Coordinates of C-alpha atoms in Angstrom, one line a residue:
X7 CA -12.3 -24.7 -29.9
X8 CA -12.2 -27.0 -26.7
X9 CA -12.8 -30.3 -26.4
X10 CA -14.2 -32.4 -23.7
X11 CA -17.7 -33.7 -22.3
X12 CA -19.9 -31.9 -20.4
X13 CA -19.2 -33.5 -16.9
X14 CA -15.1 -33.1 -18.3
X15 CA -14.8 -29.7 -19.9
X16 CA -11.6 -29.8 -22.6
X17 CA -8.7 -27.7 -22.9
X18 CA -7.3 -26.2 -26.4
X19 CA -4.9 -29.2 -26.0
X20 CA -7.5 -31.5 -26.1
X21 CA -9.7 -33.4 -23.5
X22 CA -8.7 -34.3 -19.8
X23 CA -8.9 -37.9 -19.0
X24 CA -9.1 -39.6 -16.1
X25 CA -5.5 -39.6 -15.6
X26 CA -4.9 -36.1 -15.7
X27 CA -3.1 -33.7 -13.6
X28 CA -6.5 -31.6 -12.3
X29 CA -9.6 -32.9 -11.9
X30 CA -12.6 -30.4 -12.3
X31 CA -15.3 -29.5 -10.6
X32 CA -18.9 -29.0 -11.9
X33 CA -18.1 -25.5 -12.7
X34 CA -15.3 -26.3 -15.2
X35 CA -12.2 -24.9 -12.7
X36 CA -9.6 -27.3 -11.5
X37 CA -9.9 -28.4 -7.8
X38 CA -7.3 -31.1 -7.5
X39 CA -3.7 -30.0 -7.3
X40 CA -1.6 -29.4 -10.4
X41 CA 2.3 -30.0 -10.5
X42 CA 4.3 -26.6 -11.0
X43 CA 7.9 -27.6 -11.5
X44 CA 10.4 -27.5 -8.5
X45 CA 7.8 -29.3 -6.7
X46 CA 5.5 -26.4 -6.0
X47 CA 1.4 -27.1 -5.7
X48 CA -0.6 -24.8 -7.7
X49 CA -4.7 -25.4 -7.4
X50 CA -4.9 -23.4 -11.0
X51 CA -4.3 -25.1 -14.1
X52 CA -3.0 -22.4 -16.4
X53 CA -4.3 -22.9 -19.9
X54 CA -1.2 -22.9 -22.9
X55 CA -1.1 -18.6 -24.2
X56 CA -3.7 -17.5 -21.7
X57 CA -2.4 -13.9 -20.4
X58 CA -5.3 -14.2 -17.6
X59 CA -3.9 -14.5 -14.1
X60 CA -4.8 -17.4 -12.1
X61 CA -8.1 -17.4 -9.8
X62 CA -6.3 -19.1 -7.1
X63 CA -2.7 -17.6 -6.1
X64 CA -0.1 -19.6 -4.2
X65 CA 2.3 -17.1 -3.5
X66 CA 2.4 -13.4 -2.6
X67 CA 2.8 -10.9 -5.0
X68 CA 5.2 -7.7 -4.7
X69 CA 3.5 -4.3 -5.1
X70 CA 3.9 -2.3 -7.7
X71 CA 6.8 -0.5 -8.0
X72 CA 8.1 -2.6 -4.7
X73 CA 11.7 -3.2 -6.9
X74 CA 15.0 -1.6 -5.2
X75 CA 15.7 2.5 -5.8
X76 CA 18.5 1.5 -6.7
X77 CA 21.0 -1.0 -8.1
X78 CA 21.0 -4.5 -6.3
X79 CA 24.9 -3.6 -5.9
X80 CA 24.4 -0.6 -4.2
X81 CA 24.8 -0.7 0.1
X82 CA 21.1 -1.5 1.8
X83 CA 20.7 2.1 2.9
X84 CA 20.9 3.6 -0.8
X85 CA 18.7 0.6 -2.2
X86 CA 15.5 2.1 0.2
X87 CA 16.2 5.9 -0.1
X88 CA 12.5 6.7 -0.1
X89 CA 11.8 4.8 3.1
X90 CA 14.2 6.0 5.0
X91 CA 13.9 9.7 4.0
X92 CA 10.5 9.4 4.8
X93 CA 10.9 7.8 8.3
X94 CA 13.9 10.3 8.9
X95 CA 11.6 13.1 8.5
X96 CA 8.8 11.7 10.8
X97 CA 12.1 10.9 13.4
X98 CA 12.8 14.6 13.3
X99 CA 9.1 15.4 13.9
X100 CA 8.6 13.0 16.7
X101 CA 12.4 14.2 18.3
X102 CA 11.0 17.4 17.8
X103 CA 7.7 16.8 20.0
X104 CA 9.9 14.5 22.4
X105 CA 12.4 17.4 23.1
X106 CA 9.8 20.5 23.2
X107 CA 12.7 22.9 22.7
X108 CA 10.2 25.5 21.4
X109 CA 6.8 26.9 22.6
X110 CA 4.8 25.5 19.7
X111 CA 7.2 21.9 19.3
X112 CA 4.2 20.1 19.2
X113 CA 2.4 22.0 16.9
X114 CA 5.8 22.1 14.3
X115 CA 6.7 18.3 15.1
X116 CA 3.4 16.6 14.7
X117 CA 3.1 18.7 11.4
X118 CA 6.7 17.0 10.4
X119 CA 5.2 13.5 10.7
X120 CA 2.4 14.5 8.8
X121 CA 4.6 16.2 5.8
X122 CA 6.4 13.1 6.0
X123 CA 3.7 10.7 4.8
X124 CA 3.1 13.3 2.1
X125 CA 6.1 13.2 1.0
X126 CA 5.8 9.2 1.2
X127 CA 2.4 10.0 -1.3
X128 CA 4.7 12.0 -3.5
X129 CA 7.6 9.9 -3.7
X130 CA 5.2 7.2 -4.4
X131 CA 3.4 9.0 -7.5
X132 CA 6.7 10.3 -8.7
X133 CA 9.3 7.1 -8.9
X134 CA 8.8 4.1 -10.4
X135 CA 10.5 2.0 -7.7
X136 CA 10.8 2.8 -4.0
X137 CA 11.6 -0.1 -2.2
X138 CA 9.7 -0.9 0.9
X139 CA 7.6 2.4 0.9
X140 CA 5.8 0.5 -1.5
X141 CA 3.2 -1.5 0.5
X142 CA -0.1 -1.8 -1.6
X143 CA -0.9 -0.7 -5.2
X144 CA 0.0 2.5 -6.4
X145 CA -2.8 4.4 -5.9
X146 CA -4.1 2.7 -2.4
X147 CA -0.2 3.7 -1.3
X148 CA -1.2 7.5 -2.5
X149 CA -4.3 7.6 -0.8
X150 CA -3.5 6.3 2.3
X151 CA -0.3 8.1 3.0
X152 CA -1.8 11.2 1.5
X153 CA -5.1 10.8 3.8
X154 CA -3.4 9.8 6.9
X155 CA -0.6 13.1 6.0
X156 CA -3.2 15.7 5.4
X157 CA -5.8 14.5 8.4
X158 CA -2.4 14.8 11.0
X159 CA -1.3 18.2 9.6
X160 CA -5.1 19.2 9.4
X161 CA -5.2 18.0 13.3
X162 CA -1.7 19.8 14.0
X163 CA -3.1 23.4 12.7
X164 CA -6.5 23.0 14.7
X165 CA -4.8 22.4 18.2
X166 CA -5.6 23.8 21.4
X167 CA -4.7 26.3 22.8
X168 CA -4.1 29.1 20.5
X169 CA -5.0 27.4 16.8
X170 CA -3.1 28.5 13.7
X171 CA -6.4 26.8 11.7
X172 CA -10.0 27.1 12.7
X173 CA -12.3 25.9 11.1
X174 CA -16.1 27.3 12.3
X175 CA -18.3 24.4 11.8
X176 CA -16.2 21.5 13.4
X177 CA -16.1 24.1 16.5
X178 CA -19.5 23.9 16.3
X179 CA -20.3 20.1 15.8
X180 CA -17.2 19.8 19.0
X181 CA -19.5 21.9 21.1
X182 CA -23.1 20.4 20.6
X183 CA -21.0 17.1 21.5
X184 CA -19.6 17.9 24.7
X185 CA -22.3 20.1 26.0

């Protein structure tokens, strides 16, 4: 049980007085600066046990599964594997476009930069830790690469002239917009 008064609310160590660290506001949370160690600020008093983050964050927090891919003695390359396959493959695609050795290089290389992100929504599900691919949560990293992959191949297939992919009602909704 806390104690305190109600215009000072307690703490399980026991009431704040007037010579504490925090002062609080009317709705009980701290709003005066706390001392952290090291000489860092923190605007959250963290109560002794609690496993509840803090309201009020003071630093930046790495994404899940943002570690290295591999061991912090490894050479930079190997530590971000994932990224760099993934950006290798969307290189190829775009020197693919960029070169247009082929009839349908644009078709083939934008579907490489698409098949790359993907693979980036793959890699992400798969491995626990992939470096810097990781940018956002877990899943907001799958979706985003996977939406953003599958819209660009979806877009590559649908092309003009001569589609590989078509699909008879966007035709449609295309045509009442132009005409």
């Amino acid at each position: 049980m806390t104690s305190g008064t109600p215009g000072r609310p307690g703490t399980p160590d026991g009431p704040r007085g007037p010579g504490s660290a925090a002062e609080t506001g009317p709705a009980g949370r701290s709003g005066g600066p706390v001392e952290v160690g090291r000489g860092r600020v923190s605007k959250v008093r963290r109560v002794r046990g609690s496993r509840r983050p803090p309201t009020v964050t003071t630093d930046t927090a790495r994404p899940e599964g943002g570690g290295r891919a591999a061991a912090g003695d490894a050479p930079a390359p190997a530590r971000q594997w994932p990224l760099l396959f993934v950006l290798g493959t969307a290189a190829v695609g775009l020197l693919v476009v960029g070169t247009d050795p082929f009839e349908q290089s644009f078709r083939v290389g934008t579907m490489l930069v698409g098949a790359a992100l993907l693979l980036g929504a793959v890699l992400r599900r798969l491995l626990p830790s992939v470096g810097m691919l990781a940018v956002r949560s877990r899943f907001t990293d799958m979706a985003t690469y996977g939406a953003m992959g599958s819209l660009i191949v979806l877009l590559a297939l649908m092309v003009q002239p001569r589609p590989w992919l078509r699909i008879p009602f966007l035709e449609d909704i295309l045509h009442l917009t132009v005409t």
